Protein backbone atom coordinates (compact mmCIF):
# COMPACT_ATOMS: atom_id res chain seq x y z
CA UNK A 1 0.00 0.00 0.00
CA UNK A 2 0.90 3.66 -0.05
CA UNK A 3 3.42 4.94 2.46
CA UNK A 4 4.89 8.22 3.66
CA UNK A 5 8.46 8.52 4.87
CA UNK A 6 9.66 11.39 7.02
CA UNK A 7 13.06 12.15 8.37
CA UNK A 8 13.74 10.60 11.73
CA UNK A 9 13.70 12.80 14.75
CA UNK A 10 14.06 14.20 17.20
CA UNK A 11 15.30 17.46 15.74
CA UNK A 12 16.68 20.11 18.07
CA UNK A 13 17.25 23.63 16.78
CA UNK A 14 18.12 26.97 18.27
CA UNK A 15 15.61 29.77 17.99
CA UNK A 16 15.73 31.56 14.60
CA UNK A 17 17.39 28.59 12.89
CA UNK A 18 16.20 27.28 9.51
CA UNK A 19 14.03 24.19 9.58
CA UNK A 20 13.65 21.46 6.99
CA UNK A 21 11.74 18.25 7.63
CA UNK A 22 11.89 15.89 4.67
CA UNK A 23 8.86 13.95 3.49
CA UNK A 24 8.46 11.58 0.54
CA UNK A 25 5.47 9.55 -0.56
CA UNK A 26 4.89 6.49 -2.71
CA UNK A 27 1.33 7.00 -3.95
CA UNK A 28 1.04 7.08 -7.72
CA UNK A 29 -1.07 9.59 -9.57
CA UNK A 30 -1.72 12.91 -7.87
CA UNK A 31 -2.34 12.46 -4.16
CA UNK A 32 -3.21 15.37 -1.92
CA UNK A 33 -0.47 16.15 0.58
CA UNK A 34 -0.72 17.54 4.10
CA UNK A 35 1.36 18.55 7.07
CA UNK A 36 -0.23 18.19 10.48
CA UNK A 37 1.22 19.44 13.77
CA UNK A 38 0.64 18.04 17.25
CA UNK A 39 1.49 20.32 20.16
CA UNK A 40 2.09 18.68 23.55
CA UNK A 41 -1.13 17.31 25.00
CA UNK A 42 -3.21 18.25 21.97
CA UNK A 43 -4.65 16.62 18.86
CA UNK A 44 -3.54 16.84 15.26
CA UNK A 45 -3.96 20.24 13.64
CA UNK A 46 -3.77 20.84 9.92
CA UNK A 47 -0.77 23.06 9.24
CA UNK A 48 -0.86 23.26 5.44
CA UNK A 49 -1.81 21.32 2.34
CA UNK A 50 -1.22 21.07 -1.40
CA UNK A 51 -3.45 19.27 -3.85
CA UNK A 52 -1.61 19.38 -7.15
CA UNK A 53 1.92 19.33 -8.49
CA UNK A 54 3.98 22.51 -7.92
CA UNK A 55 1.41 23.85 -5.43
CA UNK A 56 2.94 25.52 -2.40
CA UNK A 57 1.11 25.25 0.88
CA UNK A 58 1.91 27.85 3.54
CA UNK A 59 0.78 28.80 7.02
CA UNK A 60 2.34 30.45 10.09
CA UNK A 61 5.65 30.91 8.26
CA UNK A 62 5.84 27.24 7.27
CA UNK A 63 5.94 26.23 3.60
CA UNK A 64 5.96 23.02 1.61
CA UNK A 65 6.00 22.54 -2.16
CA UNK A 66 4.43 19.55 -3.90
CA UNK A 67 7.20 18.08 -6.05
CA UNK A 68 5.84 15.40 -8.34
CA UNK A 69 9.20 14.67 -9.94
CA UNK A 70 10.78 13.76 -6.60
CA UNK A 71 7.53 12.62 -4.88
CA UNK A 72 8.35 14.96 -2.02
CA UNK A 73 6.66 17.52 0.19
CA UNK A 74 9.38 18.87 2.46
CA UNK A 75 8.39 21.24 5.27
CA UNK A 76 10.45 24.41 5.72
CA UNK A 77 10.51 27.44 7.95
CA UNK A 78 13.02 30.22 7.74
CA UNK A 79 13.21 31.11 11.43
CA UNK A 80 11.79 28.78 14.08
CA UNK A 81 10.49 29.89 17.46
CA UNK A 82 10.26 28.08 20.78
CA UNK A 83 6.49 27.90 20.25
CA UNK A 84 7.06 25.74 17.14
CA UNK A 85 8.18 22.86 19.36
CA UNK A 86 5.82 20.02 18.46
CA UNK A 87 5.55 16.79 16.49
CA UNK A 88 5.07 17.26 12.74
CA UNK A 89 3.32 14.66 10.60
CA UNK A 90 3.37 14.43 6.83
CA UNK A 91 0.30 12.76 5.34
CA UNK A 92 -1.17 11.92 1.95
CA UNK A 93 -4.54 11.04 0.55
CA UNK A 94 -4.32 9.13 -2.70
CA UNK A 95 -7.80 10.08 -3.87
CA UNK A 96 -9.36 7.60 -6.28
CA UNK A 97 -12.40 7.32 -4.06
CA UNK A 98 -10.43 6.79 -0.86
CA UNK A 99 -10.70 9.24 2.02
CA UNK A 100 -8.11 7.76 4.33
CA UNK A 101 -4.98 9.64 5.25
CA UNK A 102 -1.68 7.79 5.31
CA UNK A 103 0.70 9.32 7.82
CA UNK A 104 4.42 9.37 8.27
CA UNK A 105 5.89 8.44 11.65
CA UNK A 106 6.13 12.05 12.80
CA UNK A 107 9.17 14.20 13.54
CA UNK A 108 9.57 15.73 16.96
CA UNK A 109 10.97 19.25 16.85
CA UNK A 110 12.40 20.96 19.91
CA UNK A 111 13.40 24.61 19.64
CA UNK A 112 15.65 25.94 22.37
CA UNK A 113 16.08 29.63 23.23
CA UNK B 1 -13.43 28.09 15.22
CA UNK B 2 -15.51 24.90 15.35
CA UNK B 3 -13.67 21.85 16.57
CA UNK B 4 -14.00 18.11 16.99
CA UNK B 5 -14.43 17.08 20.61
CA UNK B 6 -13.68 13.66 22.08
CA UNK B 7 -14.59 12.10 25.40
CA UNK B 8 -13.19 10.82 27.64
CA UNK B 9 -9.65 12.12 27.35
CA UNK B 10 -8.35 8.99 29.10
CA UNK B 11 -10.09 5.61 29.48
CA UNK B 12 -8.72 2.75 31.55
CA UNK B 13 -10.40 -0.63 31.00
CA UNK B 14 -9.81 -4.23 31.98
CA UNK B 15 -8.91 -6.63 29.17
CA UNK B 16 -12.00 -8.31 27.76
CA UNK B 17 -14.32 -5.44 28.62
CA UNK B 18 -16.23 -3.39 26.10
CA UNK B 19 -15.36 0.26 25.65
CA UNK B 20 -17.09 3.08 23.78
CA UNK B 21 -15.17 6.14 22.66
CA UNK B 22 -17.22 9.20 21.86
CA UNK B 23 -16.77 12.02 19.40
CA UNK B 24 -18.73 15.10 18.40
CA UNK B 25 -17.67 16.06 14.86
CA UNK B 26 -17.89 19.58 13.45
CA UNK B 27 -21.58 20.24 12.96
CA UNK B 28 -21.79 20.72 9.18
CA UNK B 29 -19.33 17.95 8.34
CA UNK B 30 -20.55 14.79 6.69
CA UNK B 31 -17.53 12.47 6.70
CA UNK B 32 -16.26 10.95 9.93
CA UNK B 33 -13.15 8.96 10.71
CA UNK B 34 -11.33 7.07 13.42
CA UNK B 35 -7.57 6.72 13.57
CA UNK B 36 -5.32 5.28 16.24
CA UNK B 37 -1.73 5.81 17.29
CA UNK B 38 0.01 3.15 19.31
CA UNK B 39 2.72 4.72 21.47
CA UNK B 40 5.78 5.49 19.39
CA UNK B 41 4.19 4.39 16.12
CA UNK B 42 2.43 5.95 13.15
CA UNK B 43 -1.09 7.32 13.14
CA UNK B 44 -3.11 4.57 11.43
CA UNK B 45 -6.46 4.79 9.67
CA UNK B 46 -9.24 2.62 11.09
CA UNK B 47 -12.51 3.54 9.39
CA UNK B 48 -14.43 6.22 7.53
CA UNK B 49 -18.19 6.76 7.74
CA UNK B 50 -20.57 8.62 5.46
CA UNK B 51 -24.32 8.67 5.03
CA UNK B 52 -24.82 6.34 7.99
CA UNK B 53 -22.58 3.60 6.75
CA UNK B 54 -18.95 2.60 6.67
CA UNK B 55 -17.36 3.81 3.44
CA UNK B 56 -13.88 2.42 4.01
CA UNK B 57 -12.05 0.42 6.65
CA UNK B 58 -8.54 -0.88 7.22
CA UNK B 59 -7.32 -4.36 8.13
CA UNK B 60 -7.11 -3.22 11.75
CA UNK B 61 -10.87 -2.64 11.87
CA UNK B 62 -11.93 -6.23 12.45
CA UNK B 63 -15.11 -7.69 13.94
CA UNK B 64 -14.37 -6.45 17.44
CA UNK B 65 -14.72 -2.84 16.24
CA UNK B 66 -17.91 -1.04 15.29
CA UNK B 67 -18.95 2.55 14.67
CA UNK B 68 -22.24 4.26 15.06
CA UNK B 69 -23.84 7.65 14.68
CA UNK B 70 -26.61 7.25 17.26
CA UNK B 71 -28.00 10.76 16.84
CA UNK B 72 -27.35 13.92 14.86
CA UNK B 73 -24.22 14.92 16.72
CA UNK B 74 -22.31 11.95 18.16
CA UNK B 75 -20.05 9.46 16.43
CA UNK B 76 -18.86 6.49 18.48
CA UNK B 77 -16.25 3.76 18.24
CA UNK B 78 -16.99 0.57 20.15
CA UNK B 79 -14.41 -2.08 20.90
CA UNK B 80 -16.28 -5.20 21.95
CA UNK B 81 -13.72 -7.25 23.85
CA UNK B 82 -10.60 -5.24 24.43
CA UNK B 83 -7.10 -6.70 24.17
CA UNK B 84 -3.83 -5.39 25.56
CA UNK B 85 -2.74 -4.40 22.05
CA UNK B 86 -5.74 -2.07 21.74
CA UNK B 87 -3.96 0.34 24.09
CA UNK B 88 -3.40 3.46 21.99
CA UNK B 89 -4.47 7.03 21.40
CA UNK B 90 -7.66 7.08 19.34
CA UNK B 91 -8.38 10.12 17.20
CA UNK B 92 -11.70 11.09 15.70
CA UNK B 93 -11.78 13.35 12.64
CA UNK B 94 -14.36 14.90 10.35
CA UNK B 95 -14.39 16.60 6.99
CA UNK B 96 -16.85 18.50 4.86
CA UNK B 97 -18.68 17.54 1.73
CA UNK B 98 -16.83 18.07 -1.47
CA UNK B 99 -13.77 16.80 -3.19
CA UNK B 100 -11.92 13.97 -1.55
CA UNK B 101 -9.03 16.27 -0.58
CA UNK B 102 -11.06 18.26 1.94
CA UNK B 103 -8.83 18.49 5.03
CA UNK B 104 -9.73 16.33 7.98
CA UNK B 105 -10.10 18.07 11.33
CA UNK B 106 -8.99 16.05 14.35
CA UNK B 107 -10.01 15.93 17.97
CA UNK B 108 -7.53 15.87 20.84
CA UNK B 109 -7.83 12.09 21.14
CA UNK B 110 -8.78 9.54 23.77
CA UNK B 111 -5.96 7.66 25.41
CA UNK B 112 -7.14 4.07 25.91
CA UNK B 113 -5.23 1.96 28.41
CA UNK B 114 -6.05 -1.74 28.64
CA UNK B 115 -4.96 -3.49 31.83
PDB file of N, CA and C in Angstrom, chain A residues 3-5 32 34 36 38 41-46 49 51 89 93-106, chain B residues 31 33 35 37 40-45 48 55-58 89 91 95 98-109:
ATOM      1  N   UNK A   3       2.702   4.620   1.226  1.00  0.00           N
ATOM      2  CA  UNK A   3       3.421   4.942   2.456  1.00  0.00           C
ATOM      3  C   UNK A   3       4.004   6.345   2.367  1.00  0.00           C
ATOM      4  N   UNK A   4       4.282   6.895   3.536  1.00  0.00           N
ATOM      5  CA  UNK A   4       4.893   8.215   3.656  1.00  0.00           C
ATOM      6  C   UNK A   4       6.109   8.064   4.553  1.00  0.00           C
ATOM      7  N   UNK A   5       7.221   8.607   4.115  1.00  0.00           N
ATOM      8  CA  UNK A   5       8.462   8.520   4.872  1.00  0.00           C
ATOM      9  C   UNK A   5       8.915   9.914   5.261  1.00  0.00           C
ATOM     10  N   UNK A  32      -3.243  14.127  -2.675  1.00  0.00           N
ATOM     11  CA  UNK A  32      -3.213  15.370  -1.917  1.00  0.00           C
ATOM     12  C   UNK A  32      -2.253  15.193  -0.753  1.00  0.00           C
ATOM     13  N   UNK A  34      -0.402  16.742   2.921  1.00  0.00           N
ATOM     14  CA  UNK A  34      -0.719  17.536   4.095  1.00  0.00           C
ATOM     15  C   UNK A  34       0.443  17.497   5.091  1.00  0.00           C
ATOM     16  N   UNK A  36       0.499  17.987   9.235  1.00  0.00           N
ATOM     17  CA  UNK A  36      -0.232  18.193  10.477  1.00  0.00           C
ATOM     18  C   UNK A  36       0.783  18.428  11.591  1.00  0.00           C
ATOM     19  N   UNK A  38       1.224  18.457  15.967  1.00  0.00           N
ATOM     20  CA  UNK A  38       0.643  18.037  17.252  1.00  0.00           C
ATOM     21  C   UNK A  38       1.443  18.676  18.366  1.00  0.00           C
ATOM     22  N   UNK A  41       0.166  17.461  24.348  1.00  0.00           N
ATOM     23  CA  UNK A  41      -1.133  17.305  24.995  1.00  0.00           C
ATOM     24  C   UNK A  41      -2.332  17.624  24.125  1.00  0.00           C
ATOM     25  N   UNK A  42      -2.104  17.874  22.840  1.00  0.00           N
ATOM     26  CA  UNK A  42      -3.213  18.247  21.969  1.00  0.00           C
ATOM     27  C   UNK A  42      -3.364  17.263  20.813  1.00  0.00           C
ATOM     28  N   UNK A  43      -4.409  17.475  20.018  1.00  0.00           N
ATOM     29  CA  UNK A  43      -4.650  16.620  18.862  1.00  0.00           C
ATOM     30  C   UNK A  43      -3.879  17.103  17.654  1.00  0.00           C
ATOM     31  N   UNK A  44      -4.189  16.495  16.522  1.00  0.00           N
ATOM     32  CA  UNK A  44      -3.536  16.842  15.264  1.00  0.00           C
ATOM     33  C   UNK A  44      -4.213  18.065  14.662  1.00  0.00           C
ATOM     34  N   UNK A  45      -3.423  19.055  14.285  1.00  0.00           N
ATOM     35  CA  UNK A  45      -3.961  20.245  13.638  1.00  0.00           C
ATOM     36  C   UNK A  45      -3.390  20.351  12.236  1.00  0.00           C
ATOM     37  N   UNK A  46      -4.246  20.641  11.276  1.00  0.00           N
ATOM     38  CA  UNK A  46      -3.773  20.840   9.923  1.00  0.00           C
ATOM     39  C   UNK A  46      -2.898  22.082   9.879  1.00  0.00           C
ATOM     40  N   UNK A  49      -1.521  22.396   3.287  1.00  0.00           N
ATOM     41  CA  UNK A  49      -1.813  21.322   2.343  1.00  0.00           C
ATOM     42  C   UNK A  49      -1.488  21.778   0.929  1.00  0.00           C
ATOM     43  N   UNK A  51      -2.635  20.286  -3.184  1.00  0.00           N
ATOM     44  CA  UNK A  51      -3.446  19.272  -3.850  1.00  0.00           C
ATOM     45  C   UNK A  51      -3.032  18.967  -5.271  1.00  0.00           C
ATOM     46  N   UNK A  89       3.682  15.850  11.357  1.00  0.00           N
ATOM     47  CA  UNK A  89       3.319  14.659  10.599  1.00  0.00           C
ATOM     48  C   UNK A  89       3.047  15.023   9.151  1.00  0.00           C
ATOM     49  N   UNK A  93      -3.295  11.708   0.919  1.00  0.00           N
ATOM     50  CA  UNK A  93      -4.543  11.043   0.551  1.00  0.00           C
ATOM     51  C   UNK A  93      -4.469  10.772  -0.950  1.00  0.00           C
ATOM     52  N   UNK A  94      -4.574   9.508  -1.299  1.00  0.00           N
ATOM     53  CA  UNK A  94      -4.325   9.133  -2.695  1.00  0.00           C
ATOM     54  C   UNK A  94      -5.485   9.469  -3.608  1.00  0.00           C
ATOM     55  N   UNK A  95      -6.635   9.819  -3.032  1.00  0.00           N
ATOM     56  CA  UNK A  95      -7.797  10.084  -3.867  1.00  0.00           C
ATOM     57  C   UNK A  95      -8.353   8.792  -4.419  1.00  0.00           C
ATOM     58  N   UNK A  96      -8.804   8.792  -5.629  1.00  0.00           N
ATOM     59  CA  UNK A  96      -9.362   7.602  -6.279  1.00  0.00           C
ATOM     60  C   UNK A  96     -10.450   6.975  -5.430  1.00  0.00           C
ATOM     61  N   UNK A  97     -11.291   7.824  -4.847  1.00  0.00           N
ATOM     62  CA  UNK A  97     -12.400   7.319  -4.063  1.00  0.00           C
ATOM     63  C   UNK A  97     -12.079   6.982  -2.631  1.00  0.00           C
ATOM     64  N   UNK A  98     -10.821   7.087  -2.237  1.00  0.00           N
ATOM     65  CA  UNK A  98     -10.435   6.791  -0.859  1.00  0.00           C
ATOM     66  C   UNK A  98     -10.312   8.082  -0.070  1.00  0.00           C
ATOM     67  N   UNK A  99     -10.790   8.059   1.173  1.00  0.00           N
ATOM     68  CA  UNK A  99     -10.700   9.235   2.017  1.00  0.00           C
ATOM     69  C   UNK A  99      -9.638   9.100   3.104  1.00  0.00           C
ATOM     70  N   UNK A 100      -9.023   7.939   3.208  1.00  0.00           N
ATOM     71  CA  UNK A 100      -8.114   7.756   4.331  1.00  0.00           C
ATOM     72  C   UNK A 100      -6.818   8.522   4.130  1.00  0.00           C
ATOM     73  N   UNK A 101      -6.294   9.019   5.229  1.00  0.00           N
ATOM     74  CA  UNK A 101      -4.984   9.637   5.249  1.00  0.00           C
ATOM     75  C   UNK A 101      -3.952   8.587   5.640  1.00  0.00           C
ATOM     76  N   UNK A 102      -2.828   8.617   4.938  1.00  0.00           N
ATOM     77  CA  UNK A 102      -1.680   7.790   5.308  1.00  0.00           C
ATOM     78  C   UNK A 102      -0.634   8.730   5.886  1.00  0.00           C
ATOM     79  N   UNK A 103      -0.202   8.441   7.107  1.00  0.00           N
ATOM     80  CA  UNK A 103       0.702   9.325   7.822  1.00  0.00           C
ATOM     81  C   UNK A 103       2.126   8.795   7.831  1.00  0.00           C
ATOM     82  N   UNK A 104       3.060   9.727   7.913  1.00  0.00           N
ATOM     83  CA  UNK A 104       4.417   9.369   8.274  1.00  0.00           C
ATOM     84  C   UNK A 104       4.511   9.167   9.772  1.00  0.00           C
ATOM     85  N   UNK A 105       5.707   8.774  10.237  1.00  0.00           N
ATOM     86  CA  UNK A 105       5.890   8.439  11.652  1.00  0.00           C
ATOM     87  C   UNK A 105       5.902   9.661  12.551  1.00  0.00           C
ATOM     88  N   UNK A 106       6.061  10.841  11.982  1.00  0.00           N
ATOM     89  CA  UNK A 106       6.134  12.048  12.801  1.00  0.00           C
ATOM     90  C   UNK A 106       7.577  12.405  13.117  1.00  0.00           C
TER      91      UNK A 106
ATOM     92  N   UNK B  31     -18.401  13.640   6.701  1.00  0.00           N
ATOM     93  CA  UNK B  31     -17.527  12.469   6.701  1.00  0.00           C
ATOM     94  C   UNK B  31     -16.856  12.365   8.062  1.00  0.00           C
ATOM     95  N   UNK B  33     -14.269   9.907  10.759  1.00  0.00           N
ATOM     96  CA  UNK B  33     -13.154   8.960  10.707  1.00  0.00           C
ATOM     97  C   UNK B  33     -12.687   8.617  12.118  1.00  0.00           C
ATOM     98  N   UNK B  35      -8.964   7.110  13.741  1.00  0.00           N
ATOM     99  CA  UNK B  35      -7.573   6.722  13.573  1.00  0.00           C
ATOM    100  C   UNK B  35      -7.049   6.308  14.949  1.00  0.00           C
ATOM    101  N   UNK B  37      -3.187   5.676  17.248  1.00  0.00           N
ATOM    102  CA  UNK B  37      -1.730   5.810  17.293  1.00  0.00           C
ATOM    103  C   UNK B  37      -1.231   5.040  18.502  1.00  0.00           C
ATOM    104  N   UNK B  40       4.526   5.570  20.121  1.00  0.00           N
ATOM    105  CA  UNK B  40       5.782   5.490  19.392  1.00  0.00           C
ATOM    106  C   UNK B  40       5.634   5.061  17.947  1.00  0.00           C
ATOM    107  N   UNK B  41       4.390   4.835  17.497  1.00  0.00           N
ATOM    108  CA  UNK B  41       4.195   4.385  16.122  1.00  0.00           C
ATOM    109  C   UNK B  41       3.403   5.409  15.303  1.00  0.00           C
ATOM    110  N   UNK B  42       3.131   5.041  14.054  1.00  0.00           N
ATOM    111  CA  UNK B  42       2.428   5.951  13.151  1.00  0.00           C
ATOM    112  C   UNK B  42       0.961   6.093  13.540  1.00  0.00           C
ATOM    113  N   UNK B  43       0.358   7.188  13.106  1.00  0.00           N
ATOM    114  CA  UNK B  43      -1.092   7.322  13.135  1.00  0.00           C
ATOM    115  C   UNK B  43      -1.654   6.433  12.024  1.00  0.00           C
ATOM    116  N   UNK B  44      -2.587   5.552  12.396  1.00  0.00           N
ATOM    117  CA  UNK B  44      -3.109   4.573  11.431  1.00  0.00           C
ATOM    118  C   UNK B  44      -4.614   4.766  11.238  1.00  0.00           C
ATOM    119  N   UNK B  45      -5.050   4.678  10.015  1.00  0.00           N
ATOM    120  CA  UNK B  45      -6.461   4.788   9.671  1.00  0.00           C
ATOM    121  C   UNK B  45      -7.209   3.538  10.123  1.00  0.00           C
ATOM    122  N   UNK B  48     -13.736   4.991   7.897  1.00  0.00           N
ATOM    123  CA  UNK B  48     -14.432   6.220   7.530  1.00  0.00           C
ATOM    124  C   UNK B  48     -15.924   5.915   7.411  1.00  0.00           C
ATOM    125  N   UNK B  55     -17.754   3.661   4.843  1.00  0.00           N
ATOM    126  CA  UNK B  55     -17.361   3.811   3.445  1.00  0.00           C
ATOM    127  C   UNK B  55     -16.010   3.155   3.163  1.00  0.00           C
ATOM    128  N   UNK B  56     -15.203   3.002   4.187  1.00  0.00           N
ATOM    129  CA  UNK B  56     -13.880   2.419   4.010  1.00  0.00           C
ATOM    130  C   UNK B  56     -13.372   1.952   5.370  1.00  0.00           C
ATOM    131  N   UNK B  57     -12.646   0.860   5.395  1.00  0.00           N
ATOM    132  CA  UNK B  57     -12.047   0.417   6.652  1.00  0.00           C
ATOM    133  C   UNK B  57     -10.722  -0.263   6.372  1.00  0.00           C
ATOM    134  N   UNK B  58      -9.857  -0.267   7.372  1.00  0.00           N
ATOM    135  CA  UNK B  58      -8.543  -0.878   7.223  1.00  0.00           C
ATOM    136  C   UNK B  58      -8.568  -2.305   7.784  1.00  0.00           C
ATOM    137  N   UNK B  89      -3.719   5.775  21.474  1.00  0.00           N
ATOM    138  CA  UNK B  89      -4.468   7.028  21.400  1.00  0.00           C
ATOM    139  C   UNK B  89      -5.396   6.906  20.207  1.00  0.00           C
ATOM    140  N   UNK B  91      -7.993   8.800  17.696  1.00  0.00           N
ATOM    141  CA  UNK B  91      -8.377  10.122  17.204  1.00  0.00           C
ATOM    142  C   UNK B  91      -9.622  10.010  16.331  1.00  0.00           C
ATOM    143  N   UNK B  95     -14.657  15.723   8.121  1.00  0.00           N
ATOM    144  CA  UNK B  95     -14.387  16.599   6.986  1.00  0.00           C
ATOM    145  C   UNK B  95     -15.704  16.924   6.293  1.00  0.00           C
ATOM    146  N   UNK B  98     -17.567  17.467  -0.379  1.00  0.00           N
ATOM    147  CA  UNK B  98     -16.834  18.069  -1.474  1.00  0.00           C
ATOM    148  C   UNK B  98     -15.817  17.105  -2.019  1.00  0.00           C
ATOM    149  N   UNK B  99     -14.792  17.647  -2.615  1.00  0.00           N
ATOM    150  CA  UNK B  99     -13.771  16.796  -3.185  1.00  0.00           C
ATOM    151  C   UNK B  99     -13.074  15.994  -2.101  1.00  0.00           C
ATOM    152  N   UNK B 100     -12.485  14.902  -2.518  1.00  0.00           N
ATOM    153  CA  UNK B 100     -11.917  13.967  -1.549  1.00  0.00           C
ATOM    154  C   UNK B 100     -10.767  14.603  -0.777  1.00  0.00           C
ATOM    155  N   UNK B 101     -10.171  15.700  -1.288  1.00  0.00           N
ATOM    156  CA  UNK B 101      -9.032  16.267  -0.582  1.00  0.00           C
ATOM    157  C   UNK B 101      -9.417  17.336   0.417  1.00  0.00           C
ATOM    158  N   UNK B 102     -10.688  17.377   0.831  1.00  0.00           N
ATOM    159  CA  UNK B 102     -11.063  18.260   1.937  1.00  0.00           C
ATOM    160  C   UNK B 102     -10.269  17.863   3.176  1.00  0.00           C
ATOM    161  N   UNK B 103      -9.655  18.844   3.867  1.00  0.00           N
ATOM    162  CA  UNK B 103      -8.832  18.486   5.026  1.00  0.00           C
ATOM    163  C   UNK B 103      -9.673  17.884   6.139  1.00  0.00           C
ATOM    164  N   UNK B 104      -9.089  16.946   6.837  1.00  0.00           N
ATOM    165  CA  UNK B 104      -9.733  16.331   7.980  1.00  0.00           C
ATOM    166  C   UNK B 104      -9.328  17.087   9.241  1.00  0.00           C
ATOM    167  N   UNK B 105     -10.312  17.350  10.082  1.00  0.00           N
ATOM    168  CA  UNK B 105     -10.100  18.070  11.331  1.00  0.00           C
ATOM    169  C   UNK B 105     -10.165  17.059  12.472  1.00  0.00           C
ATOM    170  N   UNK B 106      -9.146  17.066  13.306  1.00  0.00           N
ATOM    171  CA  UNK B 106      -8.992  16.052  14.348  1.00  0.00           C
ATOM    172  C   UNK B 106      -9.351  16.570  15.732  1.00  0.00           C
ATOM    173  N   UNK B 107      -9.850  15.654  16.550  1.00  0.00           N
ATOM    174  CA  UNK B 107     -10.008  15.934  17.971  1.00  0.00           C
ATOM    175  C   UNK B 107      -8.701  15.736  18.717  1.00  0.00           C
ATOM    176  N   UNK B 108      -8.737  15.993  20.025  1.00  0.00           N
ATOM    177  CA  UNK B 108      -7.531  15.868  20.844  1.00  0.00           C
ATOM    178  C   UNK B 108      -7.209  14.426  21.217  1.00  0.00           C
ATOM    179  N   UNK B 109      -8.110  13.503  20.914  1.00  0.00           N
ATOM    180  CA  UNK B 109      -7.832  12.095  21.137  1.00  0.00           C
ATOM    181  C   UNK B 109      -8.311  11.579  22.479  1.00  0.00           C
TER     182      UNK B 109
END
